[in-house]
Coordinates of C-alpha atoms and ligand atoms in Angstrom, one line a residue:
M772 CA 33.8 13.5 7.8
N773 CA 35.4 11.8 10.9
E774 CA 37.0 8.6 9.4
T775 CA 38.1 7.3 12.6
P776 CA 35.3 7.8 15.2
K777 CA 36.7 8.5 18.7
K778 CA 36.1 5.6 21.1
V779 CA 34.6 6.6 24.4
K780 CA 35.6 5.0 27.6
T781 CA 32.5 3.2 28.8
S782 CA 31.2 4.1 32.2
L783 CA 27.9 4.0 33.7
E784 CA 28.2 7.8 34.4
Y785 CA 28.6 8.5 30.7
L786 CA 25.6 6.1 29.8
R787 CA 23.4 7.8 32.4
K788 CA 23.9 11.0 30.7
L789 CA 22.7 9.6 27.5
F790 CA 19.5 8.6 29.2
I791 CA 18.7 11.5 31.5
M792 CA 19.7 14.2 28.9
P793 CA 22.9 14.4 26.9
D794 CA 25.5 16.2 29.0
S795 CA 23.1 19.3 29.3
P796 CA 19.9 20.3 27.6
D797 CA 22.1 22.6 25.4
K798 CA 23.7 19.5 24.0
F799 CA 20.5 17.9 23.3
I800 CA 19.2 20.9 21.4
E801 CA 22.7 21.2 19.7
F802 CA 22.4 17.7 18.4
G803 CA 18.8 18.2 17.4
H804 CA 19.7 21.3 15.5
D805 CA 22.5 19.5 13.7
L806 CA 20.2 16.6 12.9
L807 CA 17.5 18.8 11.4
E808 CA 20.2 20.7 9.3
M809 CA 21.4 17.1 8.1
I810 CA 17.9 16.3 7.1
H811 CA 17.2 19.6 5.4
D812 CA 20.5 19.1 3.4
F813 CA 19.2 15.8 2.2
F814 CA 16.1 17.5 0.9
Q815 CA 18.1 20.3 -0.9
E816 CA 20.6 17.9 -2.4
K817 CA 20.5 17.7 -6.2
G818 CA 21.5 14.6 -8.1
G819 CA 20.3 11.2 -8.7
I820 CA 17.2 9.7 -7.0
H821 CA 18.9 6.6 -5.8
S822 CA 22.5 7.7 -5.5
S823 CA 25.0 6.3 -7.8
I824 CA 26.5 3.7 -5.4
T825 CA 26.0 0.1 -6.5
L826 CA 24.5 -2.6 -4.5
P827 CA 27.9 -4.5 -4.2
E828 CA 29.6 -1.3 -3.0
L829 CA 26.9 -0.8 -0.4
S830 CA 27.3 -4.3 0.8
R831 CA 31.0 -3.6 1.4
I832 CA 30.1 -0.5 3.4
F833 CA 28.0 -2.6 5.7
D834 CA 30.2 -5.6 6.0
Q835 CA 31.1 -5.6 9.8
A836 CA 30.1 -9.0 11.0
A837 CA 30.3 -8.3 14.8
V838 CA 28.4 -6.1 17.2
P839 CA 30.6 -2.9 18.1
D840 CA 32.0 -3.1 21.6
R841 CA 33.3 0.3 22.6
P842 CA 30.8 3.1 22.4
V843 CA 31.6 6.0 20.1
L844 CA 30.5 9.6 20.4
I845 CA 26.9 10.5 19.1
K846 CA 28.2 13.2 16.8
D847 CA 30.5 10.5 15.1
V848 CA 27.7 8.2 14.7
L849 CA 25.4 11.0 13.3
S850 CA 28.2 11.8 10.9
E851 CA 28.5 8.0 9.8
I852 CA 24.7 8.0 9.3
K853 CA 24.9 11.2 7.2
N854 CA 27.7 9.6 5.0
K855 CA 26.7 5.9 4.8
V856 CA 22.9 6.1 5.2
I857 CA 21.3 9.5 4.3
G858 CA 23.7 9.9 1.4
H859 CA 22.6 6.6 -0.2
S860 CA 18.9 6.7 0.6
V861 CA 16.2 6.8 -2.1
K862 CA 14.9 10.4 -2.5
V863 CA 11.2 9.2 -2.6
G864 CA 10.1 12.9 -2.0
N865 CA 11.8 14.1 -5.2
P866 CA 9.0 15.4 -7.5
Y867 CA 10.6 13.3 -10.4
Y868 CA 10.0 10.2 -8.4
I869 CA 6.5 9.2 -9.4
G870 CA 6.7 5.3 -9.2
H871 CA 5.5 4.2 -5.9
M872 CA 2.8 4.9 -3.3
T873 CA 5.7 6.0 -0.9
S874 CA 6.3 9.6 -1.6
A875 CA 6.8 13.0 -0.1
I876 CA 5.8 13.9 3.2
P877 CA 5.0 17.4 5.0
Y878 CA 7.8 18.4 7.1
F879 CA 5.8 18.6 10.3
M880 CA 5.6 14.9 10.2
I881 CA 9.3 14.7 11.2
L882 CA 8.7 16.8 14.3
L883 CA 5.7 14.6 15.1
E884 CA 8.0 11.4 14.8
M885 CA 10.3 13.3 17.4
I886 CA 7.3 13.7 19.9
I887 CA 6.4 10.1 19.3
A888 CA 10.0 8.9 20.1
A889 CA 10.3 11.2 23.0
L890 CA 7.2 10.2 24.7
N891 CA 7.8 6.6 24.0
Q892 CA 4.3 5.5 24.8
N893 CA 3.4 1.8 24.4
Q894 CA -0.3 1.7 23.0
V895 CA -0.8 -1.8 24.4
K896 CA -1.9 -0.7 27.8
I897 CA -3.1 2.4 29.8
E898 CA -0.2 2.1 32.2
T899 CA 2.2 3.0 29.3
A900 CA -0.1 5.1 27.2
K901 CA -2.4 7.5 28.9
A902 CA -3.6 10.4 26.8
S903 CA -2.3 8.7 23.7
S904 CA -4.8 5.8 24.1
F905 CA -7.6 8.3 24.0
V906 CA -6.1 10.1 20.9
E907 CA -6.0 6.7 19.3
R908 CA -9.8 6.0 20.0
E909 CA -10.6 9.4 18.8
L910 CA -8.7 8.9 15.5
V911 CA -10.3 5.5 15.1
A912 CA -13.8 7.1 15.6
W913 CA -13.2 9.7 13.0
L914 CA -12.1 7.3 10.4
H915 CA -15.0 4.9 11.4
R916 CA -17.5 7.6 10.8
L917 CA -15.9 8.5 7.4
V918 CA -16.4 5.0 6.2
F919 CA -19.7 3.8 8.0
N920 CA -21.3 7.1 9.0
R921 CA -23.3 5.6 11.9
T922 CA -25.4 7.7 14.1
N923 CA -24.3 10.5 16.4
K924 CA -25.5 8.4 19.3
F925 CA -23.4 5.6 18.2
Y926 CA -20.3 7.6 18.2
E927 CA -21.1 9.4 21.5
K928 CA -21.7 6.1 23.1
N929 CA -18.5 4.3 21.7
I930 CA -15.8 6.8 21.0
Q931 CA -14.4 6.4 24.4
N932 CA -16.1 3.3 25.5
P933 CA -13.4 1.0 26.8
R934 CA -15.5 -2.2 26.6
I935 CA -15.6 -2.2 22.9
A936 CA -13.2 -1.3 20.0
L937 CA -14.3 0.1 16.7
G938 CA -11.0 -0.8 15.1
N939 CA -7.2 -1.1 15.6
V940 CA -4.4 1.0 14.6
T941 CA -1.9 -1.4 13.0
A942 CA 1.8 -1.4 12.0
D943 CA 0.6 -1.4 8.4
G944 CA -1.9 -2.4 5.8
T945 CA -0.7 -6.0 5.9
L946 CA -1.4 -6.4 9.5
A947 CA -4.8 -4.5 9.0
N948 CA -6.0 -7.0 6.5
M949 CA -4.9 -9.8 8.5
T950 CA -6.7 -8.6 11.5
A951 CA -9.9 -8.2 9.4
L952 CA -9.5 -11.7 8.0
L953 CA -8.8 -13.2 11.4
V954 CA -12.1 -11.7 12.6
A955 CA -13.7 -13.0 9.5
R956 CA -12.3 -16.5 10.2
E957 CA -13.7 -16.4 13.9
K958 CA -17.1 -15.3 12.7
A959 CA -17.1 -18.1 10.1
F960 CA -16.4 -20.8 12.7
P961 CA -17.6 -19.4 16.1
P962 CA -18.1 -21.3 19.2
D963 CA -20.9 -23.7 18.9
G964 CA -22.2 -25.8 21.9
K965 CA -19.2 -27.6 23.3
F966 CA -17.0 -26.4 20.4
P967 CA -15.1 -23.4 21.5
G968 CA -14.6 -21.9 18.1
S969 CA -11.7 -21.9 15.5
R970 CA -9.4 -19.8 17.6
M971 CA -9.2 -22.4 20.3
M972 CA -9.3 -25.4 18.1
G973 CA -7.6 -24.4 14.9
M974 CA -8.9 -24.5 11.3
D975 CA -8.9 -28.3 10.9
R976 CA -11.2 -29.0 13.8
A977 CA -13.2 -26.0 12.9
L978 CA -13.9 -27.4 9.5
R979 CA -14.6 -30.9 10.8
H980 CA -17.0 -29.4 13.4
Y981 CA -18.9 -27.5 10.8
G982 CA -18.8 -30.0 8.1
Y983 CA -16.6 -28.2 5.7
D984 CA -13.6 -29.4 3.7
R985 CA -12.0 -26.0 3.2
G986 CA -12.6 -22.2 3.9
V987 CA -11.7 -19.7 1.3
I988 CA -11.4 -16.0 0.8
I989 CA -12.5 -14.5 -2.4
V990 CA -10.9 -11.4 -4.0
S991 CA -10.1 -10.1 -7.5
E992 CA -6.8 -11.1 -9.2
R993 CA -5.8 -7.5 -8.4
G994 CA -5.8 -8.4 -4.6
H995 CA -2.7 -7.3 -2.7
Y996 CA -0.4 -10.0 -1.8
S997 CA -1.0 -9.4 1.9
I998 CA -4.3 -11.4 1.5
R999 CA -2.1 -14.5 0.7
K1000 CA 0.2 -13.8 3.5
A1001 CA -2.8 -13.6 5.9
A1002 CA -4.3 -16.7 4.5
S1003 CA -1.2 -18.7 5.2
L1004 CA -0.7 -17.2 8.7
L1005 CA -4.3 -17.9 9.6
G1006 CA -4.0 -21.5 8.6
I1007 CA -6.5 -20.9 5.7
G1008 CA -3.8 -21.5 3.1
E1009 CA -2.7 -19.5 0.2
H1010 CA -4.4 -21.8 -2.2
N1011 CA -7.7 -21.0 -0.7
V1012 CA -7.5 -17.3 -1.8
L1013 CA -9.6 -17.5 -4.8
N1014 CA -8.9 -14.8 -7.4
I1015 CA -11.5 -13.8 -9.7
S1016 CA -10.7 -12.1 -13.1
V1017 CA -11.1 -8.4 -13.5
D1018 CA -12.8 -6.5 -16.2
D1019 CA -11.0 -4.1 -18.6
N1020 CA -11.0 -1.4 -16.0
N1021 CA -9.4 -3.8 -13.5
R1022 CA -12.6 -4.1 -11.3
I1023 CA -13.6 -7.5 -10.1
D1024 CA -15.9 -9.1 -12.8
I1025 CA -19.2 -9.4 -10.9
K1026 CA -20.5 -12.1 -13.3
K1027 CA -17.5 -14.3 -12.8
L1028 CA -17.8 -13.6 -9.0
R1029 CA -21.3 -14.8 -9.0
R1030 CA -20.4 -17.8 -11.1
K1031 CA -17.6 -18.8 -8.8
I1032 CA -19.9 -18.6 -5.8
N1033 CA -22.6 -20.6 -7.4
S1034 CA -20.1 -23.3 -8.3
L1035 CA -18.7 -23.3 -4.8
Q1036 CA -22.1 -23.5 -3.3
R1037 CA -23.2 -26.4 -5.7
G1038 CA -19.9 -28.2 -4.5
K1039 CA -19.7 -32.0 -4.9
V1040 CA -20.9 -34.1 -2.1
G1041 CA -17.8 -34.4 0.5
N1042 CA -16.4 -31.1 -0.9
R1043 CA -18.1 -28.4 0.9
T1044 CA -16.6 -24.8 1.0
K1045 CA -17.0 -22.3 3.5
I1046 CA -16.8 -18.8 2.2
I1047 CA -14.9 -17.0 5.0
A1048 CA -14.9 -13.7 3.4
I1049 CA -15.5 -11.7 0.1
M1050 CA -13.4 -8.8 -0.5
G1051 CA -13.6 -5.7 -2.5
I1052 CA -10.6 -3.4 -3.2
A1053 CA -10.9 0.3 -3.0
G1054 CA -7.8 1.3 -4.9
T1055 CA -5.8 -1.6 -6.4
T1056 CA -2.2 -1.5 -5.8
E1057 CA -1.2 -1.7 -9.4
T1058 CA -3.8 0.4 -11.2
G1059 CA -5.8 2.4 -8.4
S1060 CA -9.1 0.9 -9.5
V1061 CA -12.1 0.6 -7.2
D1062 CA -14.4 -2.4 -7.4
N1063 CA -18.1 -2.3 -7.4
L1064 CA -18.5 -2.4 -3.7
Q1065 CA -22.2 -2.2 -3.8
K1066 CA -22.6 -5.3 -5.7
I1067 CA -20.0 -7.3 -3.9
G1068 CA -21.7 -6.2 -0.6
E1069 CA -25.1 -7.5 -1.9
I1070 CA -23.4 -10.7 -2.8
A1071 CA -21.7 -11.0 0.6
R1072 CA -25.0 -10.5 2.2
E1073 CA -26.8 -13.0 0.2
V1074 CA -24.1 -15.6 0.9
G1075 CA -24.0 -14.6 4.5
T1076 CA -20.4 -14.0 4.7
H1077 CA -17.9 -11.4 6.0
F1078 CA -17.5 -8.5 3.5
H1079 CA -14.1 -6.9 3.8
V1080 CA -12.8 -3.8 1.8
D1081 CA -9.2 -3.3 1.4
A1082 CA -9.1 0.4 1.1
C1083 CA -5.4 0.8 2.1
W1084 CA -4.7 2.8 -0.8
G1085 CA -7.8 4.7 -1.6
G1086 CA -9.7 4.9 1.5
S1087 CA -8.5 8.4 2.6
A1088 CA -10.1 9.9 -0.4
L1089 CA -13.4 9.5 1.6
L1090 CA -12.3 12.7 3.3
V1091 CA -13.3 14.6 0.1
D1092 CA -16.9 14.7 -0.9
E1093 CA -16.3 14.5 -4.7
Y1094 CA -14.6 11.2 -4.1
R1095 CA -17.2 9.5 -2.0
S1096 CA -19.4 8.3 -4.8
L1097 CA -16.4 6.1 -6.0
F1098 CA -16.8 4.1 -2.8
R1099 CA -20.6 3.7 -2.9
G1100 CA -21.5 0.6 -0.9
I1101 CA -18.3 0.7 1.4
Q1102 CA -20.7 1.7 4.4
E1103 CA -22.1 -2.1 4.2
A1104 CA -18.7 -3.6 4.6
D1105 CA -18.0 -5.5 7.8
S1106 CA -14.5 -4.3 7.9
V1107 CA -12.4 -1.8 6.0
T1108 CA -8.6 -1.1 6.0
I1109 CA -6.8 2.1 5.4
D1110 CA -3.1 3.1 5.4
A1111 CA -2.1 6.5 6.8
H1112 CA 1.3 6.1 5.1
K1113 CA -0.5 6.3 1.8
L1114 CA -3.0 9.0 0.9
L1115 CA -2.8 10.5 4.4
Y1116 CA 0.8 11.6 3.5
C1117 CA 2.2 10.1 6.9
P1118 CA 5.7 8.7 7.0
M1119 CA 6.2 5.0 7.4
T1120 CA 4.1 3.3 8.8
M1121 CA 0.5 3.1 10.1
G1122 CA -2.5 1.1 9.0
V1123 CA -6.0 0.9 10.4
V1124 CA -8.7 -1.7 10.4
L1125 CA -12.3 -0.6 11.1
F1126 CA -15.3 -2.8 11.9
R1127 CA -18.9 -1.7 11.3
S1128 CA -20.0 -3.5 14.3
E1129 CA -18.6 -2.5 17.6
R1130 CA -18.9 -6.3 18.7
D1131 CA -16.7 -7.7 16.0
L1132 CA -13.4 -7.3 17.6
Q1133 CA -14.7 -9.2 20.7
F1134 CA -14.0 -12.3 18.7
I1135 CA -10.4 -11.8 19.0
R1136 CA -10.2 -10.3 22.4
H1137 CA -7.3 -11.5 24.7
S1138 CA -6.3 -10.9 28.3
T1139 CA -3.6 -11.8 30.5
H1140 CA -2.4 -11.2 34.1
Y1141 CA 0.4 -8.6 33.8
A1142 CA -1.5 -6.3 31.5
I1143 CA -4.5 -6.2 29.2
R1144 CA -6.4 -7.7 32.1
R1145 CA -10.0 -8.6 31.4
N1146 CA -11.7 -5.7 33.0
S1147 CA -8.9 -3.2 32.0
V1148 CA -9.3 -0.3 29.5
D1149 CA -6.2 -1.6 27.6
T1150 CA -6.3 -1.1 23.8
G1151 CA -4.1 -4.3 23.6
R1152 CA -7.0 -6.4 24.4
F1153 CA -8.3 -6.3 20.9
T1154 CA -5.1 -6.1 18.8
V1155 CA -3.1 -8.8 17.1
E1156 CA 0.1 -6.9 17.8
G1157 CA 1.6 -6.4 21.3
S1158 CA 3.7 -3.3 21.8
R1159 CA 2.7 -0.6 19.5
P1160 CA 4.0 2.9 18.9
F1161 CA 2.1 6.1 19.2
A1162 CA 1.8 6.2 15.3
C1163 CA -1.7 7.5 15.4
L1164 CA -0.4 10.9 16.5
K1165 CA 0.7 11.5 12.8
P1166 CA -2.7 11.2 11.1
W1167 CA -4.5 12.7 14.1
A1168 CA -2.4 15.8 14.0
S1169 CA -2.3 16.1 10.1
L1170 CA -6.0 15.7 9.8
K1171 CA -6.1 19.0 11.9
I1172 CA -3.1 20.7 10.2
I1173 CA -4.1 19.9 6.6
G1174 CA -7.8 19.2 7.3
S1175 CA -10.2 17.5 4.9
E1176 CA -10.2 20.8 2.9
G1177 CA -6.4 20.5 2.6
Y1178 CA -6.5 16.9 1.6
G1179 CA -9.2 17.9 -1.0
L1180 CA -6.8 20.2 -2.6
L1181 CA -4.0 17.6 -2.5
F1182 CA -6.2 15.0 -4.1
R1183 CA -7.3 17.4 -6.9
H1184 CA -3.7 18.3 -7.6
A1185 CA -2.9 14.6 -7.8
N1186 CA -5.9 14.1 -10.2
K1187 CA -4.7 16.9 -12.3
T1188 CA -1.2 15.5 -12.4
T1189 CA -2.4 12.3 -13.4
H1190 CA -4.3 13.6 -16.4
N1191 CA -1.5 16.0 -17.4
L1192 CA 0.7 12.9 -17.6
K1193 CA -1.9 11.0 -19.7
E1194 CA -2.2 14.1 -22.0
L1195 CA 1.7 14.3 -22.4
L1196 CA 1.9 10.7 -23.2
D1197 CA -0.9 10.6 -25.5
T1198 CA 0.4 13.6 -27.5
C1199 CA 3.9 12.0 -27.7
N1200 CA 3.4 9.5 -30.4
N1201 CA 5.6 6.9 -28.8
F1202 CA 3.4 5.9 -25.8
E1203 CA 0.4 4.0 -25.2
T1204 CA -1.6 4.5 -21.9
L1205 CA -3.2 1.4 -20.6
S1206 CA -5.0 2.4 -17.4
V1207 CA -6.0 5.7 -15.7
S1208 CA -7.7 5.6 -12.4
E1209 CA -9.4 8.2 -10.3
L1210 CA -7.0 7.4 -7.6
F1211 CA -3.9 8.8 -9.2
I1212 CA -2.2 5.7 -10.8
L1213 CA -1.6 5.5 -14.3
T1214 CA -0.1 2.6 -16.4
Y1215 CA 1.5 3.1 -19.9
R1216 CA 4.2 1.6 -22.1
F1217 CA 6.7 2.9 -24.5
I1218 CA 5.8 1.7 -28.1
P1219 CA 7.2 3.6 -31.2
G1220 CA 4.4 5.3 -33.2
K1221 CA 4.7 3.1 -36.2
V1222 CA 4.6 -0.2 -34.1
R1223 CA 1.6 1.1 -32.4
K1224 CA -0.1 1.9 -35.8
K1225 CA 0.8 -1.6 -37.1
L1226 CA -0.9 -3.1 -33.9
L1227 CA -4.1 -1.0 -34.4
A1228 CA -4.1 -2.1 -37.9
L1229 CA -3.6 -5.9 -37.0
R1230 CA -6.5 -5.5 -34.4
D1231 CA -8.8 -4.4 -37.2
V1232 CA -7.7 -7.2 -39.3
E1233 CA -8.4 -9.6 -36.7
A1234 CA -11.8 -8.1 -36.0
S1235 CA -12.9 -8.2 -39.5
S1236 CA -11.4 -11.5 -40.2
R1237 CA -13.9 -14.0 -41.7
D1238 CA -12.0 -17.2 -41.4
K1239 CA -10.7 -18.8 -38.0
A1240 CA -7.3 -19.6 -39.3
G1241 CA -6.7 -16.0 -40.6
A1242 CA -7.9 -14.4 -37.3
K1243 CA -5.6 -17.0 -35.3
E1244 CA -2.7 -16.0 -37.5
T1245 CA -3.2 -12.2 -37.0
R1246 CA -3.6 -12.9 -33.2
Q1247 CA -0.3 -14.6 -33.1
K1248 CA 1.4 -11.7 -34.8
I1249 CA -0.2 -9.2 -32.4
K1250 CA 1.1 -11.5 -29.6
K1251 CA 4.6 -11.6 -31.0
I1252 CA 4.8 -7.9 -31.5
N1253 CA 3.5 -7.4 -27.8
H1254 CA 6.1 -9.8 -26.6
F1255 CA 8.8 -7.9 -28.3
I1256 CA 7.4 -4.5 -26.8
N1257 CA 7.3 -6.1 -23.4
A1258 CA 11.1 -6.8 -23.6
L1259 CA 11.6 -3.3 -24.9
N1260 CA 9.8 -1.9 -21.8
I1261 CA 11.8 -4.0 -19.4
K1262 CA 15.1 -2.7 -20.9
L1263 CA 13.6 0.9 -20.9
H1264 CA 12.8 0.5 -17.3
K1265 CA 16.3 -0.7 -16.4
A1266 CA 17.8 2.0 -18.4
L1267 CA 15.8 4.7 -16.6
R1268 CA 17.0 3.2 -13.3
R1269 CA 20.6 3.7 -14.4
D1270 CA 19.8 7.3 -15.7
D1271 CA 18.3 8.0 -12.3
T1272 CA 16.8 11.4 -13.0
T1273 CA 13.2 10.2 -13.0
F1274 CA 11.6 7.0 -11.6
V1275 CA 8.5 5.1 -12.4
S1276 CA 7.8 1.5 -11.4
R1277 CA 7.1 -1.5 -13.6
T1278 CA 4.5 -4.3 -13.4
T1279 CA 2.9 -6.8 -15.7
L1280 CA -0.9 -6.7 -16.4
E1281 CA -3.3 -8.9 -18.2
S1282 CA -6.3 -6.7 -18.2
T1283 CA -5.3 -4.4 -21.0
R1284 CA -6.8 -4.1 -24.4
Y1285 CA -4.6 -7.1 -25.5
R1286 CA -5.9 -9.7 -23.0
P1287 CA -5.5 -12.5 -22.5
Q1288 CA -1.9 -11.6 -23.2
N1289 CA 0.4 -10.2 -20.3
I1290 CA 1.6 -6.7 -20.9
V1291 CA 4.6 -5.1 -19.3
V1292 CA 3.6 -1.6 -18.2
L1293 CA 5.3 1.3 -16.5
R1294 CA 3.4 2.4 -13.6
A1295 CA 3.2 6.1 -12.3
V1296 CA 1.8 7.0 -8.9
L1297 CA 1.1 10.8 -8.9
I1298 CA 0.7 12.0 -5.5
N1299 CA 3.6 14.4 -4.9
P1300 CA 2.2 17.9 -4.7
L1301 CA 5.6 19.1 -5.9
T1302 CA 5.3 17.3 -9.1
D1303 CA 3.7 19.7 -11.8
K1304 CA 3.3 19.8 -15.6
R1305 CA 6.7 21.1 -16.4
I1306 CA 8.4 18.2 -14.4
L1307 CA 6.1 15.6 -16.0
K1308 CA 7.1 17.0 -19.5
E1309 CA 10.7 16.5 -18.6
I1310 CA 9.9 13.0 -17.3
V1311 CA 8.2 12.1 -20.6
D1312 CA 10.9 13.6 -22.7
T1313 CA 13.5 11.6 -20.8
H1314 CA 11.5 8.4 -21.2
N1315 CA 11.0 9.0 -25.0
R1316 CA 14.6 9.9 -25.6
I1317 CA 15.9 6.8 -23.8
G1318 CA 13.1 4.6 -25.2
L1319 CA 14.1 5.7 -28.8
Q1320 CA 17.9 5.0 -28.0
I1321 CA 16.8 1.4 -27.1
W1322 CA 14.6 1.0 -30.0
E1323 CA 17.6 1.5 -32.3
E1324 CA 18.8 -1.8 -31.0
F1325 CA 15.4 -3.5 -31.4
E1326 CA 14.3 -2.2 -34.7
S1327 CA 15.9 -4.7 -37.1
A1328 CA 14.5 -7.6 -35.1
Y1329 CA 11.2 -6.0 -35.1
R1330 CA 11.3 -5.8 -39.1
K1331 CA 11.9 -9.5 -39.1
I1332 CA 8.9 -10.1 -36.9
V1333 CA 6.3 -8.1 -39.0
I1334 CA 7.4 -9.4 -42.4
Ligands
LIG1903 C1 -4.3 -2.2 -1.8 C2 -3.3 -2.5 -0.7 N1 -3.6 -3.2 0.3 C3 -2.7 -3.6 1.1 C4 -1.3 -3.1 1.1 C5 -0.4 -3.5 2.1 O1 0.0 -2.3 2.9 P1 1.4 -2.3 3.7 O2 2.5 -2.2 2.6 O3 1.2 -1.1 4.4 O4 1.4 -3.6 4.5 C6 -1.0 -2.3 0.0 C7 0.4 -1.8 -0.2 O5 0.7 -1.3 -1.1 C8 -2.1 -2.1 -1.0 O6 -1.7 -1.3 -2.1

């Protein structure tokens, strides 16, 4: 490690060499080689998932409060990156890391990122993105067809038709959802006579023009927080995202959805509500559940509103025939969002928003004089973002390299892994699984066998209780025990982070068998193809061992509760 990087005398000559080619092409290849070795070492390195460095220690490493002045050599900066950054990065590709949607990527993605950086195309306009604009349109058409399956003629006509856009490639799922809801807002308050539409006049005037007091977006309580962000950015307001409760399977409760809509439509005089969009989720963030899209679609049609499906997590499973029935009804959506950096195994980041109608993106079309001119073929006419990278190369290439058959194998493995974990948790006496989805997310908690038994017995007592007071007392007891087990699981999760040989995430759900109580759960996302049953067994054994150690501290307090 070079502790004192050599300062380089700044000269334009030196800087030019950085731009044209480092010193000579050999140097470029030499650095490239060193860099690939460095990355390879990172993957081979054993040890903790998060590195043992503490956050205060990290803040001391990165405490230089001023921009560096004199340049230093590339090799010295690479060495600094190796020691300070790579060494302390999270090994999200480690097969013992099963806690988040961010996971392992195929190695060819790293090479594709190099091409993206080397070409430095800007997708906003054809003058900075030639072939890459066509690649993007082709990818968008592939995904559009997967979701909406419109006719051959439709795709032949529109795949490279510059007058329309079937969707946008976005930075991420958040922006994809926001784009969908922006279009929904424009469709809800379109130009009307002399009124030029909400995009020109803002929400306030649009509501007044159409005689409404507010506009709302309806989604289940499992809706991703990006919906609230979009509502605030679009001037709709976070309070106007109406969350409908879910059923025991974490799917939107259709009856409650209907009830909510009826009550909005009955609205008191002077309190009229415009439903801007009704949303379905195809793969909820916390539990991987898929809403009943068919029913939601029917309701949205009856109401005459935009039907958006957030399939950021699960949408890629449409590639595989056996998963398609999960998404029944998605083809009736007005818009659908999918993230490539989730189940397409692309590195951070790329989202896509797709519109069933090729006309919908006209609602947000822009033009200006220096680029994206009205009659140009520039992709940027239809996007919320301005400059955008050639990120679509990653899914475009991986859909060829892996193919839908390959993705099928990856998803089948993910499904098997999810069920293996469930089986291992169920056979160990000290866990309770609380949700398992078809889309590779499982939630569970640590609960010593005898406590679980006690809870089951109390639930039986509650169910057979004849008098209200007795049932209430039993319910209180169940609540107390769950509260206690919540604290145990928070402590366990923190201990697992310290142990750092395995990783699962943690969340809090109300939709478990103990509702209406909130239950702290551990959340596993099982998409790494390198995670297998042996590794899962080690993970469960570790959680059990550490869980039992913590339980020793909790046990005497528990005895006091159950007396
Ligand atoms: C269902 C769902 N929608 C939207 C998003 C937002 O995606 P991104 O993090 O790419 O902005 C996520 C992220 O986890 C998600 O799970």
